Coordinates of C-alpha atoms in Angstrom, one line a residue:
M14 CA 155.2 88.5 146.3
K15 CA 154.5 86.1 143.4
S16 CA 153.2 88.9 141.3
F17 CA 156.5 90.7 141.8
Y18 CA 158.5 87.6 140.8
I19 CA 160.1 87.2 144.3
N20 CA 161.1 83.6 145.1
K21 CA 159.8 82.2 148.4
A22 CA 163.4 81.4 149.4
D23 CA 164.2 85.1 149.1
Y24 CA 161.7 86.2 151.8
N25 CA 161.3 83.2 154.0
G26 CA 162.5 84.1 157.4
A27 CA 163.0 87.7 156.5
M28 CA 161.8 89.0 159.8
S29 CA 164.4 87.1 161.7
R30 CA 167.1 88.6 159.4
S31 CA 165.9 92.2 159.9
W32 CA 167.4 94.9 162.1
E33 CA 166.4 97.8 164.3
D34 CA 166.6 100.5 161.5
V35 CA 164.1 98.5 159.5
D36 CA 161.7 96.9 162.0
G37 CA 162.3 99.2 165.0
P38 CA 159.5 101.6 166.3
T39 CA 160.8 104.4 164.1
G40 CA 161.6 102.2 161.1
P41 CA 159.7 102.0 157.8
Q42 CA 158.0 98.7 158.6
Q43 CA 156.2 100.1 161.7
F44 CA 155.4 103.2 159.7
L45 CA 153.6 101.1 157.1
V46 CA 151.8 99.2 159.8
L47 CA 150.6 102.4 161.5
L48 CA 149.6 103.9 158.2
T49 CA 147.6 100.9 157.2
M50 CA 145.8 100.9 160.5
S51 CA 145.0 104.6 160.2
L52 CA 143.8 104.2 156.6
T53 CA 141.7 101.2 157.5
E54 CA 139.6 103.3 159.8
Q55 CA 139.1 105.9 157.1
I56 CA 138.8 104.0 153.9
G57 CA 138.4 100.4 154.8
L58 CA 140.8 97.4 155.1
E59 CA 140.9 96.5 151.4
S60 CA 141.7 100.0 150.2
A61 CA 144.3 100.5 152.9
A62 CA 146.0 97.2 151.9
L63 CA 146.2 98.4 148.3
V64 CA 147.9 101.6 149.4
R65 CA 150.5 99.5 151.4
I66 CA 151.1 97.2 148.5
S67 CA 151.4 100.1 146.1
I68 CA 154.1 101.6 148.4
V69 CA 156.0 98.3 148.4
E70 CA 155.6 98.1 144.6
L71 CA 157.2 101.6 144.2
I72 CA 160.1 100.5 146.4
L73 CA 160.7 97.4 144.4
H74 CA 160.4 99.5 141.2
H75 CA 162.9 102.0 142.5
Y76 CA 165.5 99.4 143.3
K77 CA 164.7 97.3 140.2
F78 CA 163.9 94.1 142.2
G79 CA 161.8 91.2 140.9
C80 CA 159.8 91.8 137.8
F81 CA 161.3 95.3 137.6
F82 CA 164.8 94.0 137.3
I83 CA 167.0 95.6 134.7
N84 CA 170.7 94.7 134.5
E85 CA 172.3 98.0 133.5
E86 CA 175.9 96.7 133.8
V87 CA 177.9 97.6 130.7
L88 CA 181.0 95.6 130.1
T89 CA 183.8 96.5 127.7
A90 CA 184.4 93.9 125.0
S91 CA 187.9 93.2 123.7
K92 CA 186.3 93.4 120.3
P93 CA 183.4 95.8 120.6
L94 CA 180.3 95.1 118.5
N95 CA 179.0 97.9 116.3
L96 CA 175.9 96.1 115.4
F97 CA 174.1 99.0 113.7
N98 CA 177.2 100.4 111.9
T99 CA 176.0 98.9 108.6
I100 CA 178.8 97.1 106.8
A101 CA 176.8 94.7 104.6
E102 CA 175.6 95.6 101.1
E103 CA 172.2 97.2 101.0
N104 CA 170.6 94.4 99.0
N105 CA 171.9 91.8 101.5
L106 CA 170.4 93.4 104.5
N107 CA 167.8 91.2 106.4
P108 CA 164.4 92.9 106.5
N109 CA 164.3 92.6 110.3
Y110 CA 167.6 94.4 110.5
R111 CA 166.5 97.1 108.0
N112 CA 163.4 97.8 110.0
L113 CA 165.4 98.6 113.1
L114 CA 167.4 101.4 111.2
S115 CA 164.5 103.9 111.2
D116 CA 164.7 106.8 113.6
E117 CA 161.7 105.6 115.5
Y118 CA 163.6 102.4 116.6
K119 CA 166.7 104.1 118.0
P120 CA 165.6 103.3 121.6
V121 CA 165.3 99.6 120.6
R122 CA 168.7 99.7 118.9
D123 CA 170.1 101.1 122.1
I124 CA 168.6 98.2 124.1
I125 CA 170.0 95.5 121.8
T126 CA 173.4 97.3 121.9
R127 CA 173.3 97.1 125.7
W128 CA 172.5 93.3 125.5
A129 CA 175.7 92.9 123.4
S130 CA 177.9 94.8 125.8
G131 CA 180.8 92.5 126.6
F132 CA 180.1 90.0 123.8
E133 CA 183.2 89.1 121.9
D134 CA 183.2 88.5 118.2
R135 CA 185.7 85.6 118.0
D136 CA 185.7 85.1 114.3
N137 CA 185.1 88.6 113.1
K138 CA 181.9 87.6 111.3
F139 CA 179.2 88.4 113.8
N140 CA 178.4 92.0 112.7
H141 CA 177.9 90.9 109.1
E142 CA 175.8 87.9 110.1
F143 CA 173.7 90.1 112.4
Q144 CA 172.9 92.4 109.5
T145 CA 172.3 89.7 106.8
T146 CA 170.8 86.7 108.5
F147 CA 169.8 88.4 111.7
N148 CA 167.7 85.9 113.7
S149 CA 170.5 83.5 114.7
S150 CA 172.7 86.4 115.8
F151 CA 169.9 88.2 117.6
W152 CA 169.1 85.0 119.5
E153 CA 172.8 84.8 120.6
V154 CA 172.8 88.4 121.8
Y155 CA 169.5 87.8 123.7
L156 CA 171.0 84.7 125.3
Y157 CA 174.2 86.6 126.3
Q158 CA 172.1 89.1 128.2
C159 CA 170.3 86.2 129.9
I160 CA 173.7 84.9 131.0
K161 CA 174.6 88.3 132.5
D162 CA 171.3 88.5 134.3
L163 CA 171.9 85.1 135.8
N164 CA 175.3 86.3 137.1
L165 CA 177.1 83.8 135.0
S166 CA 180.2 84.4 132.9
V167 CA 181.3 83.3 129.4
D168 CA 184.7 81.9 128.7
F169 CA 185.4 83.6 125.3
S170 CA 188.7 81.8 124.9
K171 CA 186.7 78.7 123.9
A172 CA 185.7 79.2 120.2
S173 CA 182.8 76.7 120.4
P174 CA 180.2 75.8 121.3
D175 CA 178.7 79.3 121.3
F176 CA 178.8 79.8 125.1
T177 CA 181.0 78.0 127.6
I178 CA 179.4 79.2 130.8
I179 CA 181.4 79.4 134.1
S180 CA 179.5 79.6 137.4
N181 CA 180.6 80.6 140.8
K182 CA 177.4 79.4 142.3
D183 CA 177.0 76.3 144.5
T184 CA 176.0 73.6 142.1
I185 CA 174.9 70.0 142.4
Y186 CA 176.8 68.9 139.3
T187 CA 179.4 71.0 137.5
K188 CA 180.4 74.6 137.2
V189 CA 180.9 74.5 133.5
V190 CA 178.0 74.4 131.0
N191 CA 178.2 74.5 127.2
I192 CA 175.4 76.1 125.3
E193 CA 175.0 75.8 121.6
A194 CA 172.5 78.3 120.1
V195 CA 170.4 77.6 117.0
T196 CA 167.2 78.9 115.4
A197 CA 164.5 77.1 113.6
N198 CA 164.3 78.9 110.3
H199 CA 161.9 78.7 107.3
A200 CA 162.6 76.0 104.7
H201 CA 164.1 77.0 101.4
D202 CA 160.7 76.5 99.6
T203 CA 158.6 78.3 102.2
E204 CA 157.9 82.0 103.1
P205 CA 160.1 83.6 105.8
E206 CA 158.7 84.9 109.0
W207 CA 158.7 88.5 107.8
S208 CA 156.5 87.7 104.8
N209 CA 152.9 89.0 104.6
D210 CA 151.7 86.1 102.6
C211 CA 151.8 83.3 105.1
D212 CA 148.5 81.5 105.9
I213 CA 148.2 80.4 109.6
S214 CA 144.4 79.7 109.6
D215 CA 145.1 75.9 109.8
H216 CA 146.5 75.5 113.3
K217 CA 147.4 71.9 112.8
K218 CA 149.4 72.7 109.7
F219 CA 151.0 75.7 111.6
L220 CA 152.0 73.4 114.5
D221 CA 153.2 70.6 112.3
F222 CA 155.5 72.9 110.4
A223 CA 156.9 74.4 113.6
C224 CA 157.6 70.8 114.9
I225 CA 159.4 69.9 111.7
R226 CA 161.7 72.9 111.8
I227 CA 162.4 72.8 115.5
L228 CA 163.2 69.1 115.3
N229 CA 165.5 69.7 112.4
A230 CA 167.4 72.5 114.3
I231 CA 167.9 70.3 117.4
K232 CA 169.0 67.3 115.4
S233 CA 171.6 69.4 113.5
K234 CA 173.2 70.5 116.8
H235 CA 173.0 66.9 118.2
D236 CA 174.9 65.7 115.1
K237 CA 177.4 68.6 115.6
Y238 CA 178.1 67.3 119.1
F239 CA 179.3 64.0 117.7
K240 CA 181.2 65.5 114.8
T241 CA 183.0 68.3 116.7
Y242 CA 182.1 69.2 120.3
A243 CA 182.5 65.8 122.0
K244 CA 186.2 66.0 121.3
Y245 CA 186.8 69.1 123.3
D246 CA 188.1 68.8 126.9
H247 CA 185.8 71.7 128.1
V248 CA 182.8 69.7 126.8
K249 CA 183.6 66.3 128.0
G250 CA 181.9 65.5 131.3
N251 CA 180.0 68.8 131.3
P252 CA 176.3 69.6 130.4
Y253 CA 175.7 70.2 126.7
V254 CA 172.6 72.4 126.2
I255 CA 170.9 73.4 123.0
A256 CA 169.2 76.8 123.0
V257 CA 166.6 76.9 120.2
A258 CA 164.4 79.7 119.1
P259 CA 161.7 79.4 116.5
F260 CA 161.6 81.9 113.6
E261 CA 160.3 79.4 111.0
Q262 CA 157.1 81.1 109.8
K263 CA 155.0 84.2 110.2
N264 CA 153.5 84.5 113.7
F265 CA 155.8 81.8 115.0
F266 CA 155.5 83.3 118.5
M267 CA 151.9 82.1 118.7
Q268 CA 153.0 78.5 119.2
N269 CA 153.9 79.2 122.8
N270 CA 155.0 75.8 124.2
E271 CA 152.8 73.6 122.0
A272 CA 155.4 72.7 119.3
I273 CA 158.3 72.1 121.7
I274 CA 156.2 69.9 123.9
R275 CA 155.4 67.7 120.9
V276 CA 159.0 67.6 119.8
L277 CA 160.5 66.7 123.2
Y278 CA 157.7 64.7 124.8
G279 CA 155.4 63.5 121.9
Q280 CA 152.4 65.0 123.6
G281 CA 149.8 67.6 122.6
V282 CA 146.3 68.9 123.1
D283 CA 143.3 67.7 121.1
C284 CA 141.0 70.7 120.9
R285 CA 138.3 68.8 119.0
N286 CA 137.0 67.1 122.1
G287 CA 138.0 69.7 124.7
P288 CA 141.5 70.3 125.8
D289 CA 142.4 66.6 126.2
E290 CA 146.0 65.6 126.3
V291 CA 146.9 63.1 123.6
K292 CA 150.1 61.4 122.4
V293 CA 151.6 62.8 119.2
P294 CA 154.2 60.3 118.3
I295 CA 155.0 61.5 114.7
V296 CA 154.7 64.5 112.4
M297 CA 154.4 64.1 108.6
K298 CA 156.9 66.0 106.5
N299 CA 155.6 67.0 103.1
D300 CA 152.6 64.7 103.8
A301 CA 154.9 61.7 103.0
I302 CA 157.8 61.3 105.5
P303 CA 157.0 60.5 109.2
L304 CA 159.3 62.1 111.7
E305 CA 159.5 60.7 115.2
L306 CA 158.6 63.1 118.0
G307 CA 159.2 62.8 121.7
I308 CA 163.0 62.9 121.6
F309 CA 163.2 63.2 125.4
T310 CA 161.2 60.0 126.0
S311 CA 164.1 57.7 125.1
D312 CA 167.9 57.7 125.4
K313 CA 168.5 58.5 121.8
F314 CA 169.4 62.0 122.6
K315 CA 171.1 61.4 125.9
E316 CA 174.1 63.6 125.0
I317 CA 171.7 66.7 125.3
S318 CA 171.4 67.8 128.9
A319 CA 168.6 70.2 128.3
I320 CA 166.8 72.4 125.8
I321 CA 166.5 76.1 126.3
F322 CA 163.5 77.6 124.4
S323 CA 161.5 80.8 124.1
T324 CA 158.9 82.3 121.9
T325 CA 159.1 85.7 123.6
A326 CA 162.8 86.4 122.8
T327 CA 161.9 88.6 119.8
I328 CA 162.3 92.2 118.9
G329 CA 159.3 92.6 121.2
K330 CA 161.6 91.8 124.1
A331 CA 163.7 94.8 123.2
I332 CA 160.7 97.0 122.6
V333 CA 159.2 96.4 126.1
Q334 CA 162.6 97.4 127.6
S335 CA 162.6 100.6 125.7
E336 CA 160.4 103.8 125.9
L337 CA 158.8 103.1 122.5
E338 CA 155.1 103.9 122.5
R339 CA 153.2 100.7 121.9
N340 CA 150.4 98.7 123.4
I341 CA 151.3 95.4 125.0
R342 CA 148.9 92.4 125.2
V343 CA 150.2 89.8 127.5
S344 CA 149.0 86.4 128.7
R345 CA 150.2 85.2 132.1
Y346 CA 150.0 81.9 133.8
H347 CA 148.2 81.6 137.2
E348 CA 148.2 78.5 139.3
F349 CA 144.5 78.8 140.3
E350 CA 142.9 81.1 137.7
G351 CA 144.6 79.6 134.7
L352 CA 145.1 82.4 132.2
L353 CA 145.4 86.1 133.0
M354 CA 145.3 88.5 130.1
E355 CA 145.9 92.3 130.1
I356 CA 146.5 95.1 127.7
K357 CA 148.7 98.0 128.8
P358 CA 150.7 100.8 127.4
N359 CA 154.4 99.9 127.1
K360 CA 155.4 102.4 129.9
Q361 CA 153.1 100.5 132.3
H362 CA 154.2 97.0 131.3
F363 CA 157.0 95.2 133.0
E364 CA 158.7 92.0 132.2
T365 CA 162.2 90.8 132.8
H366 CA 164.7 89.8 130.1
L367 CA 164.4 86.2 131.3
D368 CA 160.5 86.2 131.3
G369 CA 159.2 83.5 128.9
L370 CA 162.4 81.4 129.0
Q371 CA 161.8 77.7 129.2
I372 CA 164.3 75.0 130.2
H373 CA 163.4 71.4 129.4
H374 CA 165.6 68.9 131.3
N375 CA 166.3 65.6 129.5
P376 CA 165.5 62.7 131.9
Y377 CA 167.9 60.4 130.0
A378 CA 170.8 62.9 130.0
E379 CA 174.2 61.5 130.6
V380 CA 175.2 64.8 132.3
K381 CA 172.5 66.6 134.1
L382 CA 172.0 70.4 134.0
D383 CA 171.9 71.9 137.5
P384 CA 168.6 73.8 137.7
N385 CA 170.1 76.1 140.5
L386 CA 172.0 77.9 137.8
F387 CA 168.7 79.0 136.3
S388 CA 166.6 79.4 139.5
N389 CA 165.1 82.9 138.7
Y390 CA 161.4 83.0 139.5
E391 CA 160.3 83.8 135.9
I392 CA 162.2 80.9 134.2
T393 CA 160.0 77.8 133.7
H394 CA 161.5 74.4 134.2
Y395 CA 160.1 71.3 132.6
Y396 CA 160.8 67.7 133.7
Y397 CA 159.5 64.4 132.4
D398 CA 158.5 61.4 134.5
I399 CA 159.6 58.4 132.5
E400 CA 157.5 55.8 134.3
K401 CA 154.3 57.9 134.4
E402 CA 154.9 59.5 131.0
K403 CA 153.9 62.8 132.5
I404 CA 155.3 66.3 132.0
D405 CA 156.1 68.3 135.1
N406 CA 155.6 71.9 134.0
Q407 CA 156.9 74.1 136.9
Q408 CA 155.7 77.5 135.5
K409 CA 155.0 80.0 138.3
S410 CA 152.1 82.4 138.8
Y411 CA 152.1 85.7 136.9
T412 CA 154.9 84.7 134.5
I413 CA 154.5 85.2 130.8
I414 CA 153.0 82.7 128.4
S415 CA 152.8 85.0 125.4
R416 CA 153.1 88.7 124.4
N417 CA 151.9 90.7 121.4
I418 CA 152.8 94.2 120.6
Y419 CA 150.5 96.7 118.7

């Protein structure tokens, strides 16, 4: 059940909630039992069990449950987005956007367009920004599909922050959550992530730069809270969440959770003496300016309820939801075996839209974020124990750590 991304709460006590058509003598449950018993005599218990599991997998796949979930709901926006109806000047097009315009990438364009279904362009600038700066707009469209998959809704009457989320779920704290989206981008004097000239052979340098850019992005939105958002009635007394995605350098997705762990908790791994956890209190900017890390280890950022983060919310996420022919190399977490790696053709690879999403809860937050709003199996929640100075990483088995596309 874990490998299919089914939460224990979803199947605990299932037998007591069943009915005659399912579990009766002529129902499918008994048919599977009898089939397994018959096959056990012919081909052995292990092979018979695999047959039964394969049948269950096909059923889950057919109904798009668990790891096969695809939200195909298409909403009608009051201001429909024509993301790929090019309106920007040719010389202003972002290379990432331009790459998607080829005939080969039509299935990927269709997926991204579906993500944006129902999204409202409140300032009539979104299409142009999607085509010229791309990453920040792409991240917003990805997040919007996340919100739909979580069965939450957006109040588009609120101009800012980016998403004012309304929940009908039973919550511990509040039914309104404000999410501000931001991307960590390359610095003005560094190569962008689409460049072919970036050197990532120095892992420490790679991680340090990621930390600097992510920290800068979070601080900018923390400052924005004081300057603007704190004055809004729909923000006061409700969680303020910053959703940050790294696009700061080539192969940014290879940082997984290393950089964000340093930024939020001031901890890292020292690979020189084995994978020992060490404190990483600062990062040096331009080899001269020390920047303090571990922003969730004090109350200096108590206005931030949580950080949403992902290194898998890339064009690759749209590719794996399409029929594009590619090979997918994926690393998954397992509670006993550690790291599971596999390479599969795209048509045999499945991951949900939410897979790879991390939510880091601020222990000092003035207004807490209710984790029940984001309780899907594949979302990883992080908590920090102030007294023990320990990170509680609640990643579940078989969920994605990283994904590469070839």
